[in-house]
Amino acid sequence: MLVKRGIAALIAGFMLWTGVMAQAEALSAGDRGEEVEALQQRLIELNYLASGQADGIYGAKTQTALENFQQANGLAATGEADDVTLALLDSDQAKAALITLARGDEGEAVRALQESLIRYGFLDGEADGQFGPATQQAVKALQGVMKELGLEAGSDGKASPAMQTLLTAGGFSSYIETLALDSSGDAVTRLQRRLIALNYMDEAADGHFGEYTQQCVEAFQKASGLEQTGQADQATYARLFAQDAAAASHPVPRDLFQGDSGRAVEAVQQRLIQWGFLAGLPDQDFDGDMVAALGRLQDYLSEEEEGGYLAATDALTAQEQSRLLDEDIQVYRYTVEYGTKGEQTYRVQRRLHSLYYLGYYQIDGKAGENTRDAIERFQELAGLEPTGVADEQTQQLLFSQDAPQDQTPYMLKVSIHRQRVYVYALDQDGQYQLLKEMVCSTGLGDSTPTGIYRKTGPQDRWHYFTKYLCWAQYSYIIDGDIMFHSVLYSTRSESSLKYSSVYNLGRKASHGCIRLSVEDAQWIFENCASRTIVVIDDDFDTL
């Protein structure tokens, strides 16, 4: 930022003038010049000084503004711009002055307000930094509660500095009365939203305190060391709406049926994936693939205990979910090595697939070269002897929550819903960081397959599509005839660009491939080596 760089330069100038070990001379009332103007510009940016008051003269208004900044940021309010004050002003840790926020405002202050409103259950959704009608209604609802609590508040839907301070100070409680079974109203809705945010509840916030809400409150109370009454009393409120409230590893189980969706379904899918009964990534949908996976689990369990413990595979009771999520099974049956066939091989391959070692079409129930290489790669990353043989020790780790994922220098994730390709790069700590976001066109209908792919790599600088009589640049194989490539051309010449393929970027338009701008297709072609991890999904949260 230009102003901040000016203040940093100011400090550096003082240090050079007075000596490296000396402190910079403080700016104070009566001073004039470019250094004072840079200071004023930063105070304007942080809302302590009115816009247009950067005149380079250190007067009473500048002194008061600086005192307010120092007080808000935990410094002695001297009104003098010493080196400590200037360094804090120059940093990202500098706290801005609170101003009244209203509909139409935007920015980080609005985002911070929304985050507080979400935490206290007045706002649903994500903090986007845009003060729209939903945020305005949430502020009005908060104003109503503040009045009930005897606090000073308006009814105009504007967030005053006092309201913002109240929300961020950490001591605010929206508790008015204890909520219990059969309670209803906005207070219950806010309670349910908080339980959903903390991953205890997997039903919509409907404002009715039913038995499932009661079970979720009991689960939170247990996790927080409170008496498990199932009632949201004042002590429960204080813990529930605190910034460090205990979150759940999975929602409180409820009866699930084929066709359901949500985080409770996702928790079951994660367990099925961990044990190798389901391939791929969780999608929160209780569909046919999940029914088939539960069937495999039931068959497996039936060999350990007569009949297993699942009454059906197209439904799960809360009790069955609890057992599935909280109990372990004997994951090892026999060693899988080159040439081994059968269900245990399928399980090993499915788990390797979910951890990015194998592509989807390499799950075939027979341990060939690809499976052997994937096992060896897993063993290397897991710190085991890389034999390529999935013995008991290897499988115990493979089917655990601690199993390491494979990593390539880049990972490409495609969101069909968002029509975007997200490029992640490994940092020096072995963590993926978002590097690039590319606009794309995926296939019309369901012609772009979803899944995890490893049989990937650069193909042709120019690629001809025989069926469609057109060309594209920088084709990069994902699997089979599905690839990344550039927008289209009539001939092998950049002068024959089909402009319709450019205009269609950002929406479904291809026959299954993933079209990109020439620049983005070239980047993937030149930077992503063979066997780079590619993940295609309808939608997903970024890493």
XYZ file of C-alpha atoms in Angstrom, residues 2 103 120 123 127 157 178 187 255 305 353 370 372 471 492 497 543:
17
model
C 1.376 3.418 -1.027
C -26.613 -0.996 3.788
C -24.377 -15.246 17.335
C -27.063 -14.145 10.037
C -19.342 -13.309 5.422
C -30.535 -1.697 10.741
C -33.763 -20.854 28.838
C -34.018 -17.506 19.595
C -31.948 -41.693 10.909
C -19.988 -61.295 13.441
C -7.554 -43.907 -5.070
C -0.008 -49.602 -11.123
C 2.218 -52.165 -6.815
C -8.260 -27.870 -33.567
C -4.015 -25.328 -37.288
C -9.879 -18.842 -33.757
C -8.259 -26.496 -0.008
